[in-house]
mmCIF file with all atom_site columns, C-alpha atoms in Angstrom:
data_model
loop_
_atom_site.group_PDB
_atom_site.id
_atom_site.type_symbol
_atom_site.label_atom_id
_atom_site.label_alt_id
_atom_site.label_comp_id
_atom_site.label_asym_id
_atom_site.label_entity_id
_atom_site.label_seq_id
_atom_site.pdbx_PDB_ins_code
_atom_site.Cartn_x
_atom_site.Cartn_y
_atom_site.Cartn_z
_atom_site.occupancy
_atom_site.B_iso_or_equiv
_atom_site.pdbx_formal_charge
_atom_site.auth_seq_id
_atom_site.auth_comp_id
_atom_site.auth_asym_id
_atom_site.auth_atom_id
_atom_site.pdbx_PDB_model_num
ATOM 1   C CA . MET A 1 1   ? -19.543 16.986  -9.418  1.00 0.00 ? 124 MET A CA 1
ATOM 2   C CA . THR A 1 2   ? -22.238 14.553  -10.273 1.00 0.00 ? 125 THR A CA 1
ATOM 3   C CA . ASP A 1 3   ? -20.368 11.705  -10.861 1.00 0.00 ? 126 ASP A CA 1
ATOM 4   C CA . ALA A 1 4   ? -17.329 10.154  -8.897  1.00 0.00 ? 127 ALA A CA 1
ATOM 5   C CA . ARG A 1 5   ? -16.207 8.454   -11.167 1.00 0.00 ? 128 ARG A CA 1
ATOM 6   C CA . LEU A 1 6   ? -13.745 10.922  -11.552 1.00 0.00 ? 129 LEU A CA 1
ATOM 7   C CA . ASP A 1 7   ? -10.904 11.115  -14.220 1.00 0.00 ? 130 ASP A CA 1
ATOM 8   C CA . ASP A 1 8   ? -6.765  10.570  -13.598 1.00 0.00 ? 131 ASP A CA 1
ATOM 9   C CA . THR A 1 9   ? -7.351  14.515  -14.180 1.00 0.00 ? 132 THR A CA 1
ATOM 10  C CA . ALA A 1 10  ? -10.198 16.177  -12.105 1.00 0.00 ? 133 ALA A CA 1
ATOM 11  C CA . LEU A 1 11  ? -8.384  13.631  -9.042  1.00 0.00 ? 134 LEU A CA 1
ATOM 12  C CA . ALA A 1 12  ? -4.603  14.810  -9.868  1.00 0.00 ? 135 ALA A CA 1
ATOM 13  C CA . ALA A 1 13  ? -6.319  18.544  -9.398  1.00 0.00 ? 136 ALA A CA 1
ATOM 14  C CA . LEU A 1 14  ? -9.159  16.790  -5.988  1.00 0.00 ? 137 LEU A CA 1
ATOM 15  C CA . ILE A 1 15  ? -5.330  15.807  -4.795  1.00 0.00 ? 138 ILE A CA 1
ATOM 16  C CA . SER A 1 16  ? -3.148  18.829  -4.723  1.00 0.00 ? 139 SER A CA 1
ATOM 17  C CA . SER A 1 17  ? -6.217  20.923  -3.555  1.00 0.00 ? 140 SER A CA 1
ATOM 18  C CA . LYS A 1 18  ? -6.485  18.320  -0.364  1.00 0.00 ? 141 LYS A CA 1
ATOM 19  C CA . ILE A 1 19  ? -2.624  18.490  0.257   1.00 0.00 ? 142 ILE A CA 1
ATOM 20  C CA . CYS A 1 20  ? -2.854  22.742  0.014   1.00 0.00 ? 143 CYS A CA 1
ATOM 21  C CA . HIS A 1 21  ? -5.733  23.085  2.267   1.00 0.00 ? 144 HIS A CA 1
ATOM 22  C CA . ASP A 1 22  ? -3.564  20.802  5.181   1.00 0.00 ? 145 ASP A CA 1
ATOM 23  C CA . LEU A 1 23  ? -0.758  22.123  4.660   1.00 0.00 ? 146 LEU A CA 1
ATOM 24  C CA . ALA A 1 24  ? -2.334  26.085  4.310   1.00 0.00 ? 147 ALA A CA 1
ATOM 25  C CA . GLY A 1 25  ? -2.608  25.848  8.047   1.00 0.00 ? 148 GLY A CA 1
ATOM 26  C CA . GLN A 1 26  ? 0.477   24.801  9.745   1.00 0.00 ? 149 GLN A CA 1
ATOM 27  C CA . ILE A 1 27  ? 2.102   27.334  6.770   1.00 0.00 ? 150 ILE A CA 1
ATOM 28  C CA . GLY A 1 28  ? -0.345  30.320  8.032   1.00 0.00 ? 151 GLY A CA 1
ATOM 29  C CA . ALA A 1 29  ? 1.406   28.958  11.724  1.00 0.00 ? 152 ALA A CA 1
ATOM 30  C CA . ILE A 1 30  ? 4.441   29.251  10.827  1.00 0.00 ? 153 ILE A CA 1
ATOM 31  C CA . ASN A 1 31  ? 4.406   33.138  8.907   1.00 0.00 ? 154 ASN A CA 1
ATOM 32  C CA . ASN A 1 32  ? 1.728   33.920  12.441  1.00 0.00 ? 155 ASN A CA 1
ATOM 33  C CA . GLY A 1 33  ? 5.156   33.627  14.650  1.00 0.00 ? 156 GLY A CA 1
ATOM 34  C CA . LEU A 1 34  ? 7.284   34.541  11.847  1.00 0.00 ? 157 LEU A CA 1
ATOM 35  C CA . GLU A 1 35  ? 6.048   37.986  12.486  1.00 0.00 ? 158 GLU A CA 1
ATOM 36  C CA . LEU A 1 36  ? 5.103   38.170  15.974  1.00 0.00 ? 159 LEU A CA 1
ATOM 37  C CA . LEU A 1 37  ? 9.232   37.955  16.590  1.00 0.00 ? 160 LEU A CA 1
ATOM 38  C CA . GLU A 1 38  ? 9.794   39.721  14.360  1.00 0.00 ? 161 GLU A CA 1
ATOM 39  C CA . GLU A 1 39  ? 6.888   43.278  16.427  1.00 0.00 ? 162 GLU A CA 1
ATOM 40  C CA . GLU A 1 40  ? 7.547   42.132  19.643  1.00 0.00 ? 163 GLU A CA 1
ATOM 41  C CA . ASN A 1 41  ? 9.560   42.097  22.375  1.00 0.00 ? 164 ASN A CA 1
ATOM 42  C CA . ASP A 1 42  ? 8.598   40.495  25.369  1.00 0.00 ? 165 ASP A CA 1
ATOM 43  C CA . GLU A 1 43  ? 9.896   37.748  26.055  1.00 0.00 ? 166 GLU A CA 1
ATOM 44  C CA . ASP A 1 44  ? 7.087   35.894  27.148  1.00 0.00 ? 167 ASP A CA 1
ATOM 45  C CA . THR A 1 45  ? 5.319   36.335  23.452  1.00 0.00 ? 168 THR A CA 1
ATOM 46  C CA . ARG A 1 46  ? 8.880   35.452  21.964  1.00 0.00 ? 169 ARG A CA 1
ATOM 47  C CA . PHE A 1 47  ? 8.999   32.022  23.585  1.00 0.00 ? 170 PHE A CA 1
ATOM 48  C CA . TYR A 1 48  ? 5.114   31.760  22.391  1.00 0.00 ? 171 TYR A CA 1
ATOM 49  C CA . ALA A 1 49  ? 6.345   32.425  19.015  1.00 0.00 ? 172 ALA A CA 1
ATOM 50  C CA . LEU A 1 50  ? 9.397   30.378  19.212  1.00 0.00 ? 173 LEU A CA 1
ATOM 51  C CA . GLU A 1 51  ? 7.031   27.060  20.531  1.00 0.00 ? 174 GLU A CA 1
ATOM 52  C CA . LEU A 1 52  ? 4.632   27.943  17.883  1.00 0.00 ? 175 LEU A CA 1
ATOM 53  C CA . ILE A 1 53  ? 6.880   27.417  14.694  1.00 0.00 ? 176 ILE A CA 1
ATOM 54  C CA . GLN A 1 54  ? 9.195   25.122  15.915  1.00 0.00 ? 177 GLN A CA 1
ATOM 55  C CA . ASN A 1 55  ? 5.661   22.684  16.342  1.00 0.00 ? 178 ASN A CA 1
ATOM 56  C CA . SER A 1 56  ? 3.376   23.605  13.360  1.00 0.00 ? 179 SER A CA 1
ATOM 57  C CA . ALA A 1 57  ? 7.055   23.008  11.564  1.00 0.00 ? 180 ALA A CA 1
ATOM 58  C CA . LYS A 1 58  ? 7.074   20.032  12.548  1.00 0.00 ? 181 LYS A CA 1
ATOM 59  C CA . ALA A 1 59  ? 3.255   18.670  12.120  1.00 0.00 ? 182 ALA A CA 1
ATOM 60  C CA . ALA A 1 60  ? 4.220   20.856  8.343   1.00 0.00 ? 183 ALA A CA 1
ATOM 61  C CA . TRP A 1 61  ? 7.281   18.102  7.976   1.00 0.00 ? 184 TRP A CA 1
ATOM 62  C CA . ALA A 1 62  ? 4.554   14.383  9.165   1.00 0.00 ? 185 ALA A CA 1
ATOM 63  C CA . GLN A 1 63  ? 1.789   16.322  7.129   1.00 0.00 ? 186 GLN A CA 1
ATOM 64  C CA . LEU A 1 64  ? 4.667   16.785  3.609   1.00 0.00 ? 187 LEU A CA 1
ATOM 65  C CA . ASP A 1 65  ? 5.632   13.099  5.270   1.00 0.00 ? 188 ASP A CA 1
ATOM 66  C CA . PHE A 1 66  ? 2.314   11.743  5.053   1.00 0.00 ? 189 PHE A CA 1
ATOM 67  C CA . ASN A 1 67  ? 2.252   13.157  1.403   1.00 0.00 ? 190 ASN A CA 1
ATOM 68  C CA . ARG A 1 68  ? 5.003   11.463  -0.232  1.00 0.00 ? 191 ARG A CA 1
ATOM 69  C CA . LEU A 1 69  ? 3.878   7.917   0.947   1.00 0.00 ? 192 LEU A CA 1
ATOM 70  C CA . ALA A 1 70  ? 0.590   8.739   0.299   1.00 0.00 ? 193 ALA A CA 1
ATOM 71  C CA . PHE A 1 71  ? 0.114   9.847   -2.887  1.00 0.00 ? 194 PHE A CA 1
ATOM 72  C CA . GLY A 1 72  ? 4.408   10.155  -4.474  1.00 0.00 ? 195 GLY A CA 1
ATOM 73  C CA . VAL A 1 73  ? 6.535   8.106   -6.089  1.00 0.00 ? 196 VAL A CA 1
ATOM 74  C CA . SER A 1 74  ? 9.435   8.899   -4.604  1.00 0.00 ? 197 SER A CA 1
ATOM 75  C CA . SER A 1 75  ? 12.764  8.230   -6.108  1.00 0.00 ? 198 SER A CA 1
ATOM 76  C CA . SER A 1 76  ? 14.670  7.143   -2.827  1.00 0.00 ? 199 SER A CA 1
ATOM 77  C CA . LEU A 1 77  ? 11.726  4.108   -2.351  1.00 0.00 ? 200 LEU A CA 1
ATOM 78  C CA . GLY A 1 78  ? 12.679  0.912   -4.421  1.00 0.00 ? 201 GLY A CA 1
ATOM 79  C CA . ALA A 1 79  ? 9.590   -1.356  -5.252  1.00 0.00 ? 202 ALA A CA 1
ATOM 80  C CA . LEU A 1 80  ? 9.922   -2.595  -1.439  1.00 0.00 ? 203 LEU A CA 1
ATOM 81  C CA . VAL A 1 81  ? 9.255   -0.101  1.429   1.00 0.00 ? 204 VAL A CA 1
ATOM 82  C CA . PRO A 1 82  ? 10.002  -0.728  4.601   1.00 0.00 ? 205 PRO A CA 1
ATOM 83  C CA . VAL A 1 83  ? 7.858   -1.206  7.342   1.00 0.00 ? 206 VAL A CA 1
ATOM 84  C CA . GLN A 1 84  ? 9.920   0.343   10.169  1.00 0.00 ? 207 GLN A CA 1
ATOM 85  C CA . HIS A 1 85  ? 9.638   3.761   7.663   1.00 0.00 ? 208 HIS A CA 1
ATOM 86  C CA . ILE A 1 86  ? 6.081   3.084   6.589   1.00 0.00 ? 209 ILE A CA 1
ATOM 87  C CA . GLU A 1 87  ? 5.443   3.772   10.897  1.00 0.00 ? 210 GLU A CA 1
ATOM 88  C CA . GLN A 1 88  ? 8.067   6.051   11.617  1.00 0.00 ? 211 GLN A CA 1
ATOM 89  C CA . VAL A 1 89  ? 5.359   8.372   8.514   1.00 0.00 ? 212 VAL A CA 1
ATOM 90  C CA . ALA A 1 90  ? 2.714   7.057   9.957   1.00 0.00 ? 213 ALA A CA 1
ATOM 91  C CA . ARG A 1 91  ? 3.151   8.023   14.106  1.00 0.00 ? 214 ARG A CA 1
ATOM 92  C CA . ARG A 1 92  ? 4.167   11.598  13.154  1.00 0.00 ? 215 ARG A CA 1
ATOM 93  C CA . TYR A 1 93  ? 1.223   11.839  10.816  1.00 0.00 ? 216 TYR A CA 1
ATOM 94  C CA . LEU A 1 94  ? -1.221  10.878  13.726  1.00 0.00 ? 217 LEU A CA 1
ATOM 95  C CA . GLU A 1 95  ? -0.492  10.380  17.572  1.00 0.00 ? 218 GLU A CA 1
ATOM 96  C CA . ASN A 1 96  ? -1.030  13.526  19.071  1.00 0.00 ? 219 ASN A CA 1
ATOM 97  C CA . GLY A 1 97  ? -1.708  14.594  22.130  1.00 0.00 ? 220 GLY A CA 1
ATOM 98  C CA . LYS A 1 98  ? -5.773  12.693  21.076  1.00 0.00 ? 221 LYS A CA 1
ATOM 99  C CA . ARG A 1 99  ? -4.056  9.650   19.703  1.00 0.00 ? 222 ARG A CA 1
ATOM 100 C CA . ARG A 1 100 ? -2.266  7.035   19.477  1.00 0.00 ? 223 ARG A CA 1
ATOM 101 C CA . LEU A 1 101 ? -0.999  4.122   16.762  1.00 0.00 ? 224 LEU A CA 1
ATOM 102 C CA . HIS A 1 102 ? -0.790  0.145   18.220  1.00 0.00 ? 225 HIS A CA 1
ATOM 103 C CA . TRP A 1 103 ? 1.336   -1.298  15.136  1.00 0.00 ? 226 TRP A CA 1
ATOM 104 C CA . GLN A 1 104 ? 1.749   -5.063  13.797  1.00 0.00 ? 227 GLN A CA 1
ATOM 105 C CA . ALA A 1 105 ? 2.966   -6.522  11.417  1.00 0.00 ? 228 ALA A CA 1
ATOM 106 C CA . ASN A 1 106 ? 4.122   -9.404  10.381  1.00 0.00 ? 229 ASN A CA 1
ATOM 107 C CA . VAL A 1 107 ? 7.196   -8.546  7.523   1.00 0.00 ? 230 VAL A CA 1
ATOM 108 C CA . PRO A 1 108 ? 9.817   -6.794  7.197   1.00 0.00 ? 231 PRO A CA 1
ATOM 109 C CA . GLU A 1 109 ? 8.681   -5.133  3.528   1.00 0.00 ? 232 GLU A CA 1
ATOM 110 C CA . ILE A 1 110 ? 5.549   -4.302  0.989   1.00 0.00 ? 233 ILE A CA 1
ATOM 111 C CA . GLU A 1 111 ? 5.213   -2.747  -1.991  1.00 0.00 ? 234 GLU A CA 1
ATOM 112 C CA . LYS A 1 112 ? 5.508   0.699   -2.600  1.00 0.00 ? 235 LYS A CA 1
ATOM 113 C CA . GLU A 1 113 ? 1.450   0.075   -3.944  1.00 0.00 ? 236 GLU A CA 1
ATOM 114 C CA . HIS A 1 114 ? 1.078   -1.829  -0.448  1.00 0.00 ? 237 HIS A CA 1
ATOM 115 C CA . ALA A 1 115 ? 2.689   1.256   1.059   1.00 0.00 ? 238 ALA A CA 1
ATOM 116 C CA . ARG A 1 116 ? 0.721   4.057   -0.162  1.00 0.00 ? 239 ARG A CA 1
ATOM 117 C CA . LEU A 1 117 ? -2.981  2.304   0.615   1.00 0.00 ? 240 LEU A CA 1
ATOM 118 C CA . LEU A 1 118 ? -2.451  2.121   3.686   1.00 0.00 ? 241 LEU A CA 1
ATOM 119 C CA . MET A 1 119 ? -1.438  5.787   4.134   1.00 0.00 ? 242 MET A CA 1
ATOM 120 C CA . ALA A 1 120 ? -4.126  5.892   2.068   1.00 0.00 ? 243 ALA A CA 1
ATOM 121 C CA . LEU A 1 121 ? -6.328  4.054   4.746   1.00 0.00 ? 244 LEU A CA 1
ATOM 122 C CA . LEU A 1 122 ? -4.791  5.658   7.871   1.00 0.00 ? 245 LEU A CA 1
ATOM 123 C CA . GLY A 1 123 ? -5.447  9.404   6.367   1.00 0.00 ? 246 GLY A CA 1
ATOM 124 C CA . VAL A 1 124 ? -9.476  8.084   5.797   1.00 0.00 ? 247 VAL A CA 1
ATOM 125 C CA . SER A 1 125 ? -9.155  6.436   8.987   1.00 0.00 ? 248 SER A CA 1
ATOM 126 C CA . ILE A 1 126 ? -7.468  9.372   10.920  1.00 0.00 ? 249 ILE A CA 1
ATOM 127 C CA . ASN A 1 127 ? -11.055 11.211  10.966  1.00 0.00 ? 250 ASN A CA 1
ATOM 128 C CA . ALA A 1 128 ? -13.167 8.319   12.599  1.00 0.00 ? 251 ALA A CA 1
ATOM 129 C CA . LEU A 1 129 ? -11.989 9.426   15.824  1.00 0.00 ? 252 LEU A CA 1
ATOM 130 C CA . PRO A 1 130 ? -12.628 13.383  16.154  1.00 0.00 ? 253 PRO A CA 1
ATOM 131 C CA . ALA A 1 131 ? -12.391 12.801  20.180  1.00 0.00 ? 254 ALA A CA 1
ATOM 132 C CA . GLY A 1 132 ? -9.030  11.437  19.802  1.00 0.00 ? 255 GLY A CA 1
ATOM 133 C CA . GLY A 1 133 ? -8.018  7.975   21.131  1.00 0.00 ? 256 GLY A CA 1
ATOM 134 C CA . ASP A 1 134 ? -6.366  4.489   19.791  1.00 0.00 ? 257 ASP A CA 1
ATOM 135 C CA . TYR A 1 135 ? -5.697  3.323   16.583  1.00 0.00 ? 258 TYR A CA 1
ATOM 136 C CA . TYR A 1 136 ? -4.964  -0.193  16.462  1.00 0.00 ? 259 TYR A CA 1
ATOM 137 C CA . LEU A 1 137 ? -3.066  -1.162  13.061  1.00 0.00 ? 260 LEU A CA 1
ATOM 138 C CA . GLY A 1 138 ? -1.803  -4.786  11.969  1.00 0.00 ? 261 GLY A CA 1
ATOM 139 C CA . LEU A 1 139 ? -0.722  -5.445  8.330   1.00 0.00 ? 262 LEU A CA 1
ATOM 140 C CA . SER A 1 140 ? 0.788   -8.930  6.822   1.00 0.00 ? 263 SER A CA 1
ATOM 141 C CA . ALA A 1 141 ? 2.011   -9.755  3.820   1.00 0.00 ? 264 ALA A CA 1
ATOM 142 C CA . SER A 1 142 ? 2.621   -13.577 1.888   1.00 0.00 ? 265 SER A CA 1
ATOM 143 C CA . LYS A 1 143 ? 3.443   -15.211 -0.939  1.00 0.00 ? 266 LYS A CA 1
ATOM 144 C CA . THR A 1 144 ? 0.815   -17.527 -2.679  1.00 0.00 ? 267 THR A CA 1
ATOM 145 C CA . ARG A 1 145 ? 2.362   -20.272 -4.808  1.00 0.00 ? 268 ARG A CA 1
ATOM 146 C CA . ALA A 1 146 ? 2.722   -18.518 -8.114  1.00 0.00 ? 269 ALA A CA 1
ATOM 147 C CA . GLY A 1 147 ? 3.961   -15.965 -6.227  1.00 0.00 ? 270 GLY A CA 1
ATOM 148 C CA . ARG A 1 148 ? 1.853   -13.448 -6.527  1.00 0.00 ? 271 ARG A CA 1
ATOM 149 C CA . SER A 1 149 ? 1.834   -11.503 -3.031  1.00 0.00 ? 272 SER A CA 1
ATOM 150 C CA . ARG A 1 150 ? -1.005  -11.359 -0.643  1.00 0.00 ? 273 ARG A CA 1
ATOM 151 C CA . PHE A 1 151 ? -2.007  -8.592  1.286   1.00 0.00 ? 274 PHE A CA 1
ATOM 152 C CA . LYS A 1 152 ? -4.206  -7.989  4.220   1.00 0.00 ? 275 LYS A CA 1
ATOM 153 C CA . LEU A 1 153 ? -4.745  -4.461  6.548   1.00 0.00 ? 276 LEU A CA 1
ATOM 154 C CA . ILE A 1 154 ? -6.874  -3.783  9.469   1.00 0.00 ? 277 ILE A CA 1
ATOM 155 C CA . ILE A 1 155 ? -7.295  -0.543  11.507  1.00 0.00 ? 278 ILE A CA 1
ATOM 156 C CA . LEU A 1 156 ? -9.503  -0.982  13.900  1.00 0.00 ? 279 LEU A CA 1
ATOM 157 C CA . CYS A 1 157 ? -11.054 2.978   15.842  1.00 0.00 ? 280 CYS A CA 1
ATOM 158 C CA . ARG A 1 158 ? -11.565 2.938   19.707  1.00 0.00 ? 281 ARG A CA 1
ATOM 159 C CA . GLY A 1 159 ? -12.332 5.311   20.967  1.00 0.00 ? 282 GLY A CA 1
ATOM 160 C CA . ARG A 1 160 ? -15.050 8.356   22.861  1.00 0.00 ? 283 ARG A CA 1
ATOM 161 C CA . ALA A 1 161 ? -18.192 9.862   19.601  1.00 0.00 ? 284 ALA A CA 1
ATOM 162 C CA . ALA A 1 162 ? -16.171 6.649   16.699  1.00 0.00 ? 285 ALA A CA 1
ATOM 163 C CA . ARG A 1 163 ? -18.393 7.005   13.564  1.00 0.00 ? 286 ARG A CA 1
ATOM 164 C CA . VAL A 1 164 ? -17.616 6.154   10.286  1.00 0.00 ? 287 VAL A CA 1
ATOM 165 C CA . PRO A 1 165 ? -16.817 9.080   8.185   1.00 0.00 ? 288 PRO A CA 1
ATOM 166 C CA . GLU A 1 166 ? -19.343 10.114  6.098   1.00 0.00 ? 289 GLU A CA 1
ATOM 167 C CA . GLY A 1 167 ? -19.836 9.293   2.827   1.00 0.00 ? 290 GLY A CA 1
ATOM 168 C CA . VAL A 1 168 ? -16.864 6.907   2.926   1.00 0.00 ? 291 VAL A CA 1
ATOM 169 C CA . ALA A 1 169 ? -18.383 2.912   3.667   1.00 0.00 ? 292 ALA A CA 1
ATOM 170 C CA . GLU A 1 170 ? -20.890 4.188   0.351   1.00 0.00 ? 293 GLU A CA 1
ATOM 171 C CA . VAL A 1 171 ? -17.153 4.619   -1.660  1.00 0.00 ? 294 VAL A CA 1
ATOM 172 C CA . PHE A 1 172 ? -15.255 2.219   -0.036  1.00 0.00 ? 295 PHE A CA 1
ATOM 173 C CA . ALA A 1 173 ? -18.013 -0.072  -1.690  1.00 0.00 ? 296 ALA A CA 1
ATOM 174 C CA . GLY A 1 174 ? -18.132 1.484   -4.975  1.00 0.00 ? 297 GLY A CA 1
ATOM 175 C CA . ASP A 1 175 ? -21.262 3.979   -4.871  1.00 0.00 ? 298 ASP A CA 1
ATOM 176 C CA . MET A 1 176 ? -21.068 5.855   -7.568  1.00 0.00 ? 299 MET A CA 1
ATOM 177 C CA . THR A 1 177 ? -23.693 8.015   -6.620  1.00 0.00 ? 300 THR A CA 1
ATOM 178 C CA . ARG A 1 178 ? -22.246 10.267  -4.103  1.00 0.00 ? 301 ARG A CA 1
ATOM 179 C CA . THR A 1 179 ? -19.835 13.420  -4.425  1.00 0.00 ? 302 THR A CA 1
ATOM 180 C CA . ILE A 1 180 ? -16.142 13.300  -4.464  1.00 0.00 ? 303 ILE A CA 1
ATOM 181 C CA . ASP A 1 181 ? -14.801 17.085  -2.511  1.00 0.00 ? 304 ASP A CA 1
ATOM 182 C CA . GLY A 1 182 ? -12.178 17.040  -0.447  1.00 0.00 ? 305 GLY A CA 1
ATOM 183 C CA . ARG A 1 183 ? -13.507 15.223  2.582   1.00 0.00 ? 306 ARG A CA 1
ATOM 184 C CA . LEU A 1 184 ? -13.562 11.849  0.202   1.00 0.00 ? 307 LEU A CA 1
ATOM 185 C CA . VAL A 1 185 ? -11.129 11.744  -2.573  1.00 0.00 ? 308 VAL A CA 1
ATOM 186 C CA . ILE A 1 186 ? -8.838  10.480  -0.377  1.00 0.00 ? 309 ILE A CA 1
ATOM 187 C CA . ALA A 1 187 ? -11.758 7.495   0.322   1.00 0.00 ? 310 ALA A CA 1
ATOM 188 C CA . TYR A 1 188 ? -12.005 7.393   -3.467  1.00 0.00 ? 311 TYR A CA 1
ATOM 189 C CA . TYR A 1 189 ? -8.387  7.146   -3.574  1.00 0.00 ? 312 TYR A CA 1
ATOM 190 C CA . ALA A 1 190 ? -8.604  3.974   -1.593  1.00 0.00 ? 313 ALA A CA 1
ATOM 191 C CA . THR A 1 191 ? -10.842 2.142   -3.256  1.00 0.00 ? 314 THR A CA 1
ATOM 192 C CA . ARG A 1 192 ? -8.725  2.322   -6.885  1.00 0.00 ? 315 ARG A CA 1
ATOM 193 C CA . LEU A 1 193 ? -5.428  2.108   -5.941  1.00 0.00 ? 316 LEU A CA 1
ATOM 194 C CA . ALA A 1 194 ? -7.150  -1.159  -4.270  1.00 0.00 ? 317 ALA A CA 1
ATOM 195 C CA . THR A 1 195 ? -9.478  -2.213  -7.169  1.00 0.00 ? 318 THR A CA 1
ATOM 196 C CA . GLU A 1 196 ? -6.131  -1.658  -9.690  1.00 0.00 ? 319 GLU A CA 1
ATOM 197 C CA . ALA A 1 197 ? -4.566  -4.505  -7.046  1.00 0.00 ? 320 ALA A CA 1
ATOM 198 C CA . SER A 1 198 ? -7.505  -6.863  -7.065  1.00 0.00 ? 321 SER A CA 1
ATOM 199 C CA . LEU A 1 199 ? -7.723  -5.398  -3.405  1.00 0.00 ? 322 LEU A CA 1
ATOM 200 C CA . LYS A 1 200 ? -11.313 -4.289  -1.234  1.00 0.00 ? 323 LYS A CA 1
ATOM 201 C CA . LEU A 1 201 ? -12.196 -1.484  0.701   1.00 0.00 ? 324 LEU A CA 1
ATOM 202 C CA . SER A 1 202 ? -14.758 -1.751  3.984   1.00 0.00 ? 325 SER A CA 1
ATOM 203 C CA . ALA A 1 203 ? -15.098 0.523   6.351   1.00 0.00 ? 326 ALA A CA 1
ATOM 204 C CA . LEU A 1 204 ? -17.912 -0.318  9.351   1.00 0.00 ? 327 LEU A CA 1
ATOM 205 C CA . LYS A 1 205 ? -19.661 -0.115  12.699  1.00 0.00 ? 328 LYS A CA 1
ATOM 206 C CA . GLU A 1 206 ? -18.487 -2.716  15.397  1.00 0.00 ? 329 GLU A CA 1
ATOM 207 C CA . GLY A 1 207 ? -20.305 -2.465  18.619  1.00 0.00 ? 330 GLY A CA 1
ATOM 208 C CA . GLU A 1 208 ? -18.264 1.572   19.018  1.00 0.00 ? 331 GLU A CA 1
ATOM 209 C CA . ASP A 1 209 ? -16.014 0.448   17.416  1.00 0.00 ? 332 ASP A CA 1
ATOM 210 C CA . ILE A 1 210 ? -15.476 1.086   13.819  1.00 0.00 ? 333 ILE A CA 1
ATOM 211 C CA . LEU A 1 211 ? -13.111 -1.352  11.763  1.00 0.00 ? 334 LEU A CA 1
ATOM 212 C CA . PHE A 1 212 ? -11.685 -0.149  8.454   1.00 0.00 ? 335 PHE A CA 1
ATOM 213 C CA . THR A 1 213 ? -10.105 -3.590  6.247   1.00 0.00 ? 336 THR A CA 1
ATOM 214 C CA . LEU A 1 214 ? -8.359  -3.860  3.254   1.00 0.00 ? 337 LEU A CA 1
ATOM 215 C CA . GLU A 1 215 ? -8.394  -7.830  1.427   1.00 0.00 ? 338 GLU A CA 1
ATOM 216 C CA . PRO A 1 216 ? -8.063  -9.814  -0.765  1.00 0.00 ? 339 PRO A CA 1
ATOM 217 C CA . ARG A 1 217 ? -11.687 -9.678  -3.263  1.00 0.00 ? 340 ARG A CA 1
#
């Protein structure tokens, strides 16, 4: 594709492809573990296989939870999503031995469209620290006198080799010359959501840190 202005069908196809790609490794690992259990009688090998299945199943579930909140329209959630639920999904998705999430929020719940944006931006920011590190997430939400929602989100990424993922800043800035592929589709999706919500996204390097912001236009 040579034009970043994707229609809804192309965007849906790219998101579907990315969801399958992200889950393929975890599902494949579960299958490998099951094959080991069928073929091996060695106790240590069977223990390894069970551990592989358990860890891969947890990772797949965390990825599915993320996808459902970032891309889905859950009938179990109302117009407002509990921040505690979002935090739980975010932690399962992001945290491992190398990555740590520090969470701060000033409200107990946020609108569903803002929850999608939060998860999408988290999905982009995870690639800012390839060697792992700390993610400091802060969100605030309020109402204007006219009753409109005012939402702001920051994610500061701190760790070795921190970088703005290639192409993300340009997509956030509306550069329509970038080719949108699996690496940039979440950034593009987040930009579309932000525009519809009268918000703007940015990604920049501040010293050794990477800062992602979502704020009113």
